[in-house]
mmCIF file of N, CA and C in Angstrom:
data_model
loop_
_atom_site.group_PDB
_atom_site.id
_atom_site.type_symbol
_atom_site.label_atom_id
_atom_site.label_comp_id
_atom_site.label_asym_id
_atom_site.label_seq_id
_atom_site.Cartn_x
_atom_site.Cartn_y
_atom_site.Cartn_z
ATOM 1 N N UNK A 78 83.417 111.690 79.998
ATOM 2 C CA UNK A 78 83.697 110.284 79.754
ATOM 3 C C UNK A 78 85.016 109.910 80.411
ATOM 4 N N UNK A 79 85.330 108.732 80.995
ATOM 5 C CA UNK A 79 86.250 108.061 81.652
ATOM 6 C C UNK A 79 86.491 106.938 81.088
ATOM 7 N N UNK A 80 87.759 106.534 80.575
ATOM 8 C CA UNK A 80 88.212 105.398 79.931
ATOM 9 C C UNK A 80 89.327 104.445 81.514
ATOM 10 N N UNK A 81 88.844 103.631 81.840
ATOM 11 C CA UNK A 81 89.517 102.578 83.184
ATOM 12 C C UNK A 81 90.046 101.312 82.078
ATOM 13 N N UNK A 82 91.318 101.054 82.747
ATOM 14 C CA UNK A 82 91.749 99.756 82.221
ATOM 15 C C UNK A 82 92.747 99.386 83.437
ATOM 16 N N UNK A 83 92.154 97.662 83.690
ATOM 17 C CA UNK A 83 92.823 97.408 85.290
ATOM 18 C C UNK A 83 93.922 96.344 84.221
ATOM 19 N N UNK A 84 95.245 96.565 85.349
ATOM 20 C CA UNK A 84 95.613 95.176 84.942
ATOM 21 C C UNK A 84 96.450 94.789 86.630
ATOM 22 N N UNK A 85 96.929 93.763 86.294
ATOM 23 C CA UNK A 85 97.829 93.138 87.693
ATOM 24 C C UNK A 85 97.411 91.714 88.332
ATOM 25 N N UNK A 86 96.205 91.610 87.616
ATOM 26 C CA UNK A 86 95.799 90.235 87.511
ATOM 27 C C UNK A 86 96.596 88.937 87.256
ATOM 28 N N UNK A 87 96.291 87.995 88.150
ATOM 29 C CA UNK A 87 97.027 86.564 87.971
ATOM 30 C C UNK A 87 96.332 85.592 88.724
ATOM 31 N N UNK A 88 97.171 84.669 88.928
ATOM 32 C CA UNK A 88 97.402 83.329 89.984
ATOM 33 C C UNK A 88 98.411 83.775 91.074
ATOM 34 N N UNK A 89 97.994 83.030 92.706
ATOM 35 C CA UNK A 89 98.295 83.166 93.313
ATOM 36 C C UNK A 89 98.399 82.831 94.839
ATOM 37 N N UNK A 90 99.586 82.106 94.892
ATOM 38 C CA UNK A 90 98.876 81.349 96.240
ATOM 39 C C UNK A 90 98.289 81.727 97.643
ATOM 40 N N UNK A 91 97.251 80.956 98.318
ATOM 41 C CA UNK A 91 96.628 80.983 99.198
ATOM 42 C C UNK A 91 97.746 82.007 100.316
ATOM 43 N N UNK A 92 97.574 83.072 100.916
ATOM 44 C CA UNK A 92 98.345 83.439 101.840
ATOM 45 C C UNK A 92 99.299 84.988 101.128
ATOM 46 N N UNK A 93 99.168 84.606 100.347
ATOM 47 C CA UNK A 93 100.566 85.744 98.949
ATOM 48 C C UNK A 93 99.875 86.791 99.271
ATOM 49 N N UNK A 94 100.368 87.454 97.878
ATOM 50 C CA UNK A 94 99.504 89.525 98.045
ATOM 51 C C UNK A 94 99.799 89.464 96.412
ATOM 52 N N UNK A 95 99.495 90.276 95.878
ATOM 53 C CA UNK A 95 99.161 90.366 94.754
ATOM 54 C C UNK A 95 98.511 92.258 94.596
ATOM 55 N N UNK A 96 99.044 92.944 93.459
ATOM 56 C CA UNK A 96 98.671 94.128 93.460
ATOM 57 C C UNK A 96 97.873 94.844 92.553
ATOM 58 N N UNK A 97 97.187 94.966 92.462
ATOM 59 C CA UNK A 97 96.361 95.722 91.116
ATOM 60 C C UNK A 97 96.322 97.188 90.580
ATOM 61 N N UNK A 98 96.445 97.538 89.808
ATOM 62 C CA UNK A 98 96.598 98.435 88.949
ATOM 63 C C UNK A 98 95.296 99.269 88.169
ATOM 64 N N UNK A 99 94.834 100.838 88.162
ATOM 65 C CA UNK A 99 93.480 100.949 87.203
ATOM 66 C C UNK A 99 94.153 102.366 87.078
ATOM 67 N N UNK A 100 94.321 102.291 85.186
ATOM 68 C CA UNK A 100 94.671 103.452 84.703
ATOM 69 C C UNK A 100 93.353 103.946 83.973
ATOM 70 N N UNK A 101 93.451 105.275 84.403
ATOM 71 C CA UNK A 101 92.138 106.051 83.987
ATOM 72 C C UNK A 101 92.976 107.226 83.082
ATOM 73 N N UNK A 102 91.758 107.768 82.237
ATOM 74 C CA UNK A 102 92.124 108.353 81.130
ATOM 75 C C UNK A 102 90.566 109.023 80.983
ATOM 76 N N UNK A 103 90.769 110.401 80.226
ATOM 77 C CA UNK A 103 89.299 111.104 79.840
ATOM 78 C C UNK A 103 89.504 112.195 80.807
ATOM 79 N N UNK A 104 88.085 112.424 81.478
ATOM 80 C CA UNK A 104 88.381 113.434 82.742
ATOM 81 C C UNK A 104 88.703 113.302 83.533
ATOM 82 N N UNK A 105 88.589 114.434 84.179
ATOM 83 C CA UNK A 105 89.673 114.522 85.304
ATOM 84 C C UNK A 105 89.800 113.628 86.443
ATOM 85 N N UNK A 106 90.495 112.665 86.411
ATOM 86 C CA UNK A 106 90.804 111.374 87.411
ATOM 87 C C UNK A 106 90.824 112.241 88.413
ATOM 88 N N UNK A 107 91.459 113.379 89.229
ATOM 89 C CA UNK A 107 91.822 113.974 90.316
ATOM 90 C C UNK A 107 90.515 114.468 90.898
ATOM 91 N N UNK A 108 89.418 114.318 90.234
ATOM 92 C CA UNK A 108 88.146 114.578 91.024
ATOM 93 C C UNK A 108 87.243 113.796 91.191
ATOM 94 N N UNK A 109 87.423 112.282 91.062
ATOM 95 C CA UNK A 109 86.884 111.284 90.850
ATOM 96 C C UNK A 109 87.047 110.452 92.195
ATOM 97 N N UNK A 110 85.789 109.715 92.400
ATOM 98 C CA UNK A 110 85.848 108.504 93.738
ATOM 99 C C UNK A 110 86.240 107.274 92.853
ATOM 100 N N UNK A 111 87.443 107.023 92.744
ATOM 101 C CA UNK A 111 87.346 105.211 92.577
ATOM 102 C C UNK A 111 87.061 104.345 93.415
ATOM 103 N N UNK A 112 86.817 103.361 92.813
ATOM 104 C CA UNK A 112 85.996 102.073 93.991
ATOM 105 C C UNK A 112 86.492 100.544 93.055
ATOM 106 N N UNK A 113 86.987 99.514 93.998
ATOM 107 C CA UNK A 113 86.719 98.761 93.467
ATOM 108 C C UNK A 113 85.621 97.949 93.785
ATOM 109 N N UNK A 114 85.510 96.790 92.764
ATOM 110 C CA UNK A 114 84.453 95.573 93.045
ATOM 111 C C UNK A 114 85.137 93.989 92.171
ATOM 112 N N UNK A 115 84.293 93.429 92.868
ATOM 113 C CA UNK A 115 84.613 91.516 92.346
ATOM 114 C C UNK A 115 83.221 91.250 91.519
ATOM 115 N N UNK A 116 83.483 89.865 91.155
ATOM 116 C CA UNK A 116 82.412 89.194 90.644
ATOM 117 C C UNK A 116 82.890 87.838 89.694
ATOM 118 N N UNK A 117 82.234 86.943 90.708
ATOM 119 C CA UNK A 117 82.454 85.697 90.426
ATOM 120 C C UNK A 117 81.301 85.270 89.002
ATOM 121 N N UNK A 118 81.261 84.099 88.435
ATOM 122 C CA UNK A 118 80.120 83.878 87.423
ATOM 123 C C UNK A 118 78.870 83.029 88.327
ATOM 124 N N UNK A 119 77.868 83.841 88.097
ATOM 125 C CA UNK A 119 76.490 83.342 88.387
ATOM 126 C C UNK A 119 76.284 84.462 89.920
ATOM 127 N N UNK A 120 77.201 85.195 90.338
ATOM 128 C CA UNK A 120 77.568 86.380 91.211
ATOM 129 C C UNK A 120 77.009 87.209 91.580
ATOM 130 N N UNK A 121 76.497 87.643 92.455
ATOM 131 C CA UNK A 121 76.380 89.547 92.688
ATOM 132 C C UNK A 121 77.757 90.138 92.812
ATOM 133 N N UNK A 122 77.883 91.609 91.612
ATOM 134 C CA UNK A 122 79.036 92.204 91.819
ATOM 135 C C UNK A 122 79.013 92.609 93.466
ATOM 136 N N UNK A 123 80.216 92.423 93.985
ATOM 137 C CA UNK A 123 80.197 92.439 95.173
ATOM 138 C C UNK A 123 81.493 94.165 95.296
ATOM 139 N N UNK A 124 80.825 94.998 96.184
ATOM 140 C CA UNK A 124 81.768 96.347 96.730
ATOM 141 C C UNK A 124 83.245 95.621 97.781
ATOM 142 N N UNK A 125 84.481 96.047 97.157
ATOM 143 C CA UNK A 125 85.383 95.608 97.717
ATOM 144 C C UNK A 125 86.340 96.740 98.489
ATOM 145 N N UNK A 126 86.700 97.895 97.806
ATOM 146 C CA UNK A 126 87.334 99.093 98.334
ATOM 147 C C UNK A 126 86.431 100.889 97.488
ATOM 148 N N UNK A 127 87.371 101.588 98.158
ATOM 149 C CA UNK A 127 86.975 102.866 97.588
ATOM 150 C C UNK A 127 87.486 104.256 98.517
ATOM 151 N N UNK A 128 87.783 105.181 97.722
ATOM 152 C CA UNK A 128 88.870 106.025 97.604
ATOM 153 C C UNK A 128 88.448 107.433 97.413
ATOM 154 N N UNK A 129 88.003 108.132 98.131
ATOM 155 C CA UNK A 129 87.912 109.767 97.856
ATOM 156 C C UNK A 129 88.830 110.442 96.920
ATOM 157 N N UNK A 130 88.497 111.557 95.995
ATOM 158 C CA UNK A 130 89.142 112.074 95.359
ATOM 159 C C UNK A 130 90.880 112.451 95.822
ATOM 160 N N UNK A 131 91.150 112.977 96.909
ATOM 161 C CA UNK A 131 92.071 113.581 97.638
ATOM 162 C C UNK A 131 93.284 112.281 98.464
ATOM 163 N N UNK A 132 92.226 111.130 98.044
ATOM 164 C CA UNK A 132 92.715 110.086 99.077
ATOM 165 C C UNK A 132 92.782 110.044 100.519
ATOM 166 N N UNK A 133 91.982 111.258 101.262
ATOM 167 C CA UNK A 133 91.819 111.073 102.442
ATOM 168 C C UNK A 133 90.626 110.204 102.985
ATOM 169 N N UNK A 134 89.633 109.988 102.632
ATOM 170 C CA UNK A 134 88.850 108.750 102.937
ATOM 171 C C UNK A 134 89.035 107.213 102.047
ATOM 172 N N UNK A 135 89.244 106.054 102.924
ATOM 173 C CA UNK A 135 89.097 104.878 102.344
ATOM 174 C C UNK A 135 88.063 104.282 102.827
ATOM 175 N N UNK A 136 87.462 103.205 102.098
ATOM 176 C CA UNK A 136 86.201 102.351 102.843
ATOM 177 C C UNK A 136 86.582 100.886 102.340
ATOM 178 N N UNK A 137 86.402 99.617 103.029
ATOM 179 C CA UNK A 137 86.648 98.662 102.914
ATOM 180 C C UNK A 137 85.435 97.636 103.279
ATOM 181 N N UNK A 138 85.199 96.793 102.462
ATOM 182 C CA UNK A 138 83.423 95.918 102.864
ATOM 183 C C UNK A 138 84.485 95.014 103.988
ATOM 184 N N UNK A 139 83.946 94.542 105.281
ATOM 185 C CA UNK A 139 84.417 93.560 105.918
ATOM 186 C C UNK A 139 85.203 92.590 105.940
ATOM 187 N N UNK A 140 85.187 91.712 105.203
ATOM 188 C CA UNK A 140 85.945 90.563 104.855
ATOM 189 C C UNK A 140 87.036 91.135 104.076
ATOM 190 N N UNK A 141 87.689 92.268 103.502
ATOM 191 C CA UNK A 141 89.145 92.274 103.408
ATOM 192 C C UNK A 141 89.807 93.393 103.937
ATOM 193 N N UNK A 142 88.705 93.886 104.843
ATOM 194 C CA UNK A 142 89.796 94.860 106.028
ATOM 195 C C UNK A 142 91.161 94.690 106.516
ATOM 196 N N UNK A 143 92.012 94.738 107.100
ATOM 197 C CA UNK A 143 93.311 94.757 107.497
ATOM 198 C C UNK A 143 94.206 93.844 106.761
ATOM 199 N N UNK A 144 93.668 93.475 105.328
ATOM 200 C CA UNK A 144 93.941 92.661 104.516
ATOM 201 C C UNK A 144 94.755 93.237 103.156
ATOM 202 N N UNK A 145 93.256 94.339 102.501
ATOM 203 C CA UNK A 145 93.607 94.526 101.476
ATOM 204 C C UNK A 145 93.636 96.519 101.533
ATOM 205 N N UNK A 146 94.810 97.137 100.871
ATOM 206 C CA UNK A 146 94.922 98.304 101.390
ATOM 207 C C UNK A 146 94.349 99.267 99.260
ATOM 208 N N UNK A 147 93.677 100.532 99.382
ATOM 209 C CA UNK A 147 93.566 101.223 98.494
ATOM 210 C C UNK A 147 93.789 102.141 98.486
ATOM 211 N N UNK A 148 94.610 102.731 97.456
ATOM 212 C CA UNK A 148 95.422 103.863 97.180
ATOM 213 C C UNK A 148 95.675 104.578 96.074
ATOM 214 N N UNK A 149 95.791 105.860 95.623
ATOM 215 C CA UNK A 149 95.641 106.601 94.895
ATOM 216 C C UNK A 149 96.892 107.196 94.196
ATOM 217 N N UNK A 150 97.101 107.974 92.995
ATOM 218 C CA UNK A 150 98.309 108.598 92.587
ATOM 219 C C UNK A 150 97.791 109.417 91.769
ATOM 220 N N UNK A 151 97.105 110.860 92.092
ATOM 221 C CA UNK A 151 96.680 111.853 91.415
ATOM 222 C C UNK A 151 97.204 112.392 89.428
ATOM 223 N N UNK A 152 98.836 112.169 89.889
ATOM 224 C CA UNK A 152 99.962 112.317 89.403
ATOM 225 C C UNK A 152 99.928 111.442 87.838
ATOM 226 N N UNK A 153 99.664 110.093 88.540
ATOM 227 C CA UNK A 153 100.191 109.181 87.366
ATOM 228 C C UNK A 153 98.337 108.899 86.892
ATOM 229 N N UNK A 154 97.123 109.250 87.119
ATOM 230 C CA UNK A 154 95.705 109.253 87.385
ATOM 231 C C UNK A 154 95.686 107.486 87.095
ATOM 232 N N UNK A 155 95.938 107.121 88.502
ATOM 233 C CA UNK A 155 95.923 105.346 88.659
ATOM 234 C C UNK A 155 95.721 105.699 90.315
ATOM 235 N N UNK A 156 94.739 104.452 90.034
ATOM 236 C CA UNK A 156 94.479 103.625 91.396
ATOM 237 C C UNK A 156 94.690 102.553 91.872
ATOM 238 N N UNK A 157 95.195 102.018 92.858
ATOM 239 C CA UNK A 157 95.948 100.843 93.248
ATOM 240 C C UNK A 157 95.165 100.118 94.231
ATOM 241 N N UNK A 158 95.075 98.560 94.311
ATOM 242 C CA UNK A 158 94.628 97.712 94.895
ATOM 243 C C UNK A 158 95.336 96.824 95.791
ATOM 244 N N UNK A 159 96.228 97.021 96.713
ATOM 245 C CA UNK A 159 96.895 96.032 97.096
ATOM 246 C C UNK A 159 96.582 95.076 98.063
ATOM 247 N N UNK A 160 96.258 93.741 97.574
ATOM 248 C CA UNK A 160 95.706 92.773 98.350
ATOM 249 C C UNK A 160 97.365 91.760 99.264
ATOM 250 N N UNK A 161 96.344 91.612 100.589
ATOM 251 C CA UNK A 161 97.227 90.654 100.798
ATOM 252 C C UNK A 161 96.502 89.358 101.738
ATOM 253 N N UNK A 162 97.383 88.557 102.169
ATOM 254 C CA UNK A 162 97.333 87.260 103.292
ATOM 255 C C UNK A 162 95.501 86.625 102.099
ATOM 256 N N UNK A 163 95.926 86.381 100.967
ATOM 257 C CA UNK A 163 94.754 86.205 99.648
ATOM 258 C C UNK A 163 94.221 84.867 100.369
ATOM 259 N N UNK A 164 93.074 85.032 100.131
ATOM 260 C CA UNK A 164 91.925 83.275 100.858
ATOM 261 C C UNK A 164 91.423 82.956 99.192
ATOM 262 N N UNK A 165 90.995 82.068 99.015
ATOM 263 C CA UNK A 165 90.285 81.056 98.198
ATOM 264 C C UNK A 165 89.268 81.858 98.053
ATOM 265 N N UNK A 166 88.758 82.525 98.771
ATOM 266 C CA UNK A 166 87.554 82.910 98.297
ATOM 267 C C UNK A 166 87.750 84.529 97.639
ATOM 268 N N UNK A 167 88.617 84.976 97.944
ATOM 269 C CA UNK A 167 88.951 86.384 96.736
ATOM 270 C C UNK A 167 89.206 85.792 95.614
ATOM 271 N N UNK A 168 88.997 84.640 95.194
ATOM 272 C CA UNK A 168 88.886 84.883 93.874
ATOM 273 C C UNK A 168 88.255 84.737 93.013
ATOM 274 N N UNK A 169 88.101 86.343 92.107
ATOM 275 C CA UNK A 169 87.239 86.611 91.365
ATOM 276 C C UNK A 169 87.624 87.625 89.864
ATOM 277 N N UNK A 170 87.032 87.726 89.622
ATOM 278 C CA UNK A 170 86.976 89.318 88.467
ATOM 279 C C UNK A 170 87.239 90.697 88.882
ATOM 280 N N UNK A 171 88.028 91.250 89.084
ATOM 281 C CA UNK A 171 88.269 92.708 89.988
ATOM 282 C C UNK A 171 87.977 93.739 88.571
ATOM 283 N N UNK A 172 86.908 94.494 89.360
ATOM 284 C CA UNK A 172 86.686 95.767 88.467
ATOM 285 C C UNK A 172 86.969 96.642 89.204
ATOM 286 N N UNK A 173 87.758 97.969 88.358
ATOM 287 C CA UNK A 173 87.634 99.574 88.883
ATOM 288 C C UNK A 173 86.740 100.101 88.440
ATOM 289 N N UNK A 174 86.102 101.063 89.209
ATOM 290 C CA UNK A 174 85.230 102.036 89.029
ATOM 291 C C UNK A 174 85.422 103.032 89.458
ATOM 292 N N UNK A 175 84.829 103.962 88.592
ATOM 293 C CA UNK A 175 84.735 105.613 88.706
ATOM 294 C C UNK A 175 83.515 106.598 88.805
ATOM 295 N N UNK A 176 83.316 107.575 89.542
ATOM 296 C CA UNK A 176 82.426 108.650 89.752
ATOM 297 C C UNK A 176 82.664 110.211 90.289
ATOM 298 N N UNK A 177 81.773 110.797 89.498
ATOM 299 C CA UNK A 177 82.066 112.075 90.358
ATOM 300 C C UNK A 177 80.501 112.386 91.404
ATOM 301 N N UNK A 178 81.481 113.017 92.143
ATOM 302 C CA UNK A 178 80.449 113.357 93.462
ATOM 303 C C UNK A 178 81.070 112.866 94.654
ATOM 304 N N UNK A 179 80.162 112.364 95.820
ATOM 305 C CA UNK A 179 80.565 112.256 96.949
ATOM 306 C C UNK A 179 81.125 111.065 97.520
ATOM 307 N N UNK A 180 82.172 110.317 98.177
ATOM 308 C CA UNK A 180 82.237 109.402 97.993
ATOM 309 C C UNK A 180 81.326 108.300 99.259
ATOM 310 N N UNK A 181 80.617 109.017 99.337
ATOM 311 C CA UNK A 181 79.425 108.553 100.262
ATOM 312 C C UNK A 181 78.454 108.262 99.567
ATOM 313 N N UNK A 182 77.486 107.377 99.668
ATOM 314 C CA UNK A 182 77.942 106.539 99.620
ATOM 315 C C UNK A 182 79.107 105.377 99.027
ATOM 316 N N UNK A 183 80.061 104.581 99.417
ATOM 317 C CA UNK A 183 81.209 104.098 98.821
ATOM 318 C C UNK A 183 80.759 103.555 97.690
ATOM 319 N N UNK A 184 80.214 102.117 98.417
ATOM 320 C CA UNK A 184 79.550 101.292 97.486
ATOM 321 C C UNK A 184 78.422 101.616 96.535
ATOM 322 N N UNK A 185 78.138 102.500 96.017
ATOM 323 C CA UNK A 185 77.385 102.741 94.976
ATOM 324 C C UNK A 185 77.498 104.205 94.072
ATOM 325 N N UNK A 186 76.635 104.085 93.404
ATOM 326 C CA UNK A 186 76.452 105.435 92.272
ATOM 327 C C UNK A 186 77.633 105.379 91.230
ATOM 328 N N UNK A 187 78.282 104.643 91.242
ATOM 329 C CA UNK A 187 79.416 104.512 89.837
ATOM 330 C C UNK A 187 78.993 103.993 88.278
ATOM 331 N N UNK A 188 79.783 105.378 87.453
ATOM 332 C CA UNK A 188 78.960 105.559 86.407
ATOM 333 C C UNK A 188 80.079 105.203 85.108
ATOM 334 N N UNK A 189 81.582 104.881 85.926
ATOM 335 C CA UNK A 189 82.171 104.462 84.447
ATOM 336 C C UNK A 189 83.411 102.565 85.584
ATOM 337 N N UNK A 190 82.923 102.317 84.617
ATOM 338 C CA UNK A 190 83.628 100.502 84.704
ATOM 339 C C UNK A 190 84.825 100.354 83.961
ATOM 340 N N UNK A 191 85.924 99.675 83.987
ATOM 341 C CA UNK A 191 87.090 98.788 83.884
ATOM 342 C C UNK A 191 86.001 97.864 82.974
ATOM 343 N N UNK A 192 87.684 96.780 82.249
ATOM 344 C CA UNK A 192 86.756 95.693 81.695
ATOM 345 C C UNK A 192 86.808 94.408 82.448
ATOM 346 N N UNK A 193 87.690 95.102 83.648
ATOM 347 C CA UNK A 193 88.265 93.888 84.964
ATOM 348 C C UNK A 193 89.224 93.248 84.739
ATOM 349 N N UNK A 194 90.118 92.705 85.488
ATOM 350 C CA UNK A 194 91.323 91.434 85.620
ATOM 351 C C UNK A 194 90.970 90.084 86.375
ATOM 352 N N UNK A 195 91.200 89.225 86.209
ATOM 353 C CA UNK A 195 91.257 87.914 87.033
ATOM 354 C C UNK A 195 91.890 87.990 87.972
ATOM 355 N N UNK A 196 91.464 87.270 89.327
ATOM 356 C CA UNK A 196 92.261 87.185 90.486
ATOM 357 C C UNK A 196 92.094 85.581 90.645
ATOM 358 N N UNK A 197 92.799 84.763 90.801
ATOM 359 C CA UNK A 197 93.144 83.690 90.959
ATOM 360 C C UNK A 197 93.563 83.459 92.428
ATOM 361 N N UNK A 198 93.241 82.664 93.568
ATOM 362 C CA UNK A 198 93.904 82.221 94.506
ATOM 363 C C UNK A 198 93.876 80.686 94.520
ATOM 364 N N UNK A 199 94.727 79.883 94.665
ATOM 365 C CA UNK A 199 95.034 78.532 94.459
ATOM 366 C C UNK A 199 95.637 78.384 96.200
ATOM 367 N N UNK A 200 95.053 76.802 96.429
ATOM 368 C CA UNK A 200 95.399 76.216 97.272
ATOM 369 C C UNK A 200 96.882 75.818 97.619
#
């Protein structure tokens, strides 16, 4: 069992950065793929980042490539989200997620959820 709780959530203007936070607890975070995801209301959860155990592979869905960076801290068992140059349209519900196994595929097979944070971008 894996206990995730994101926070770092806010408001934020169009252009800013904003950083997110997912503290994990239970087993062993250090062998785990985190991943994040969004989700607006009426939404498909949408795949946003994701993170190999070791932190040597990252994967990023298109639209926030050279944007938004994901990163790991074995140490403190947290995963970090750091968004930046934020559009109107990141904003959503940011969940962390967790799995063990491969982190191939990125976007899928995750078996423990966050309860998510708000991301706000304002004009």
């Amino acid at each position: 069992q894996v206990q995730l709780v994101e926070s770092g959530g806010g408001l934020v203007q169009a252009g800013g950065s904003l950083a997110l936070s997912c503290a994990a607890s239970g087993r062993s975070f250090s062998s785990t793929v985190m991943g994040w995801f969004r989700q607006a209301p009426v939404k498909e959860r949408e795949f946003v980042a994701a993170i190999s155990w070791s932190g040597g592979n990252t994967y990023y869905v298109d639209s926030v490539k050279g944007r938004f960076t994901i990163s790991r801290d074995n140490a403190k068992n947290t995963v970090y989200l750091q968004m930046g140059s934020l559009k109107l349209e990141d904003t959503d519900v940011y969940y962390c997620a967790a799995k063990y196994g491969s982190s191939r595929p990125p976007e899928a097979e995750y078996a423990y959820w966050g309860q998510g944070t708000q991301v706000t971008v304002s004009a």
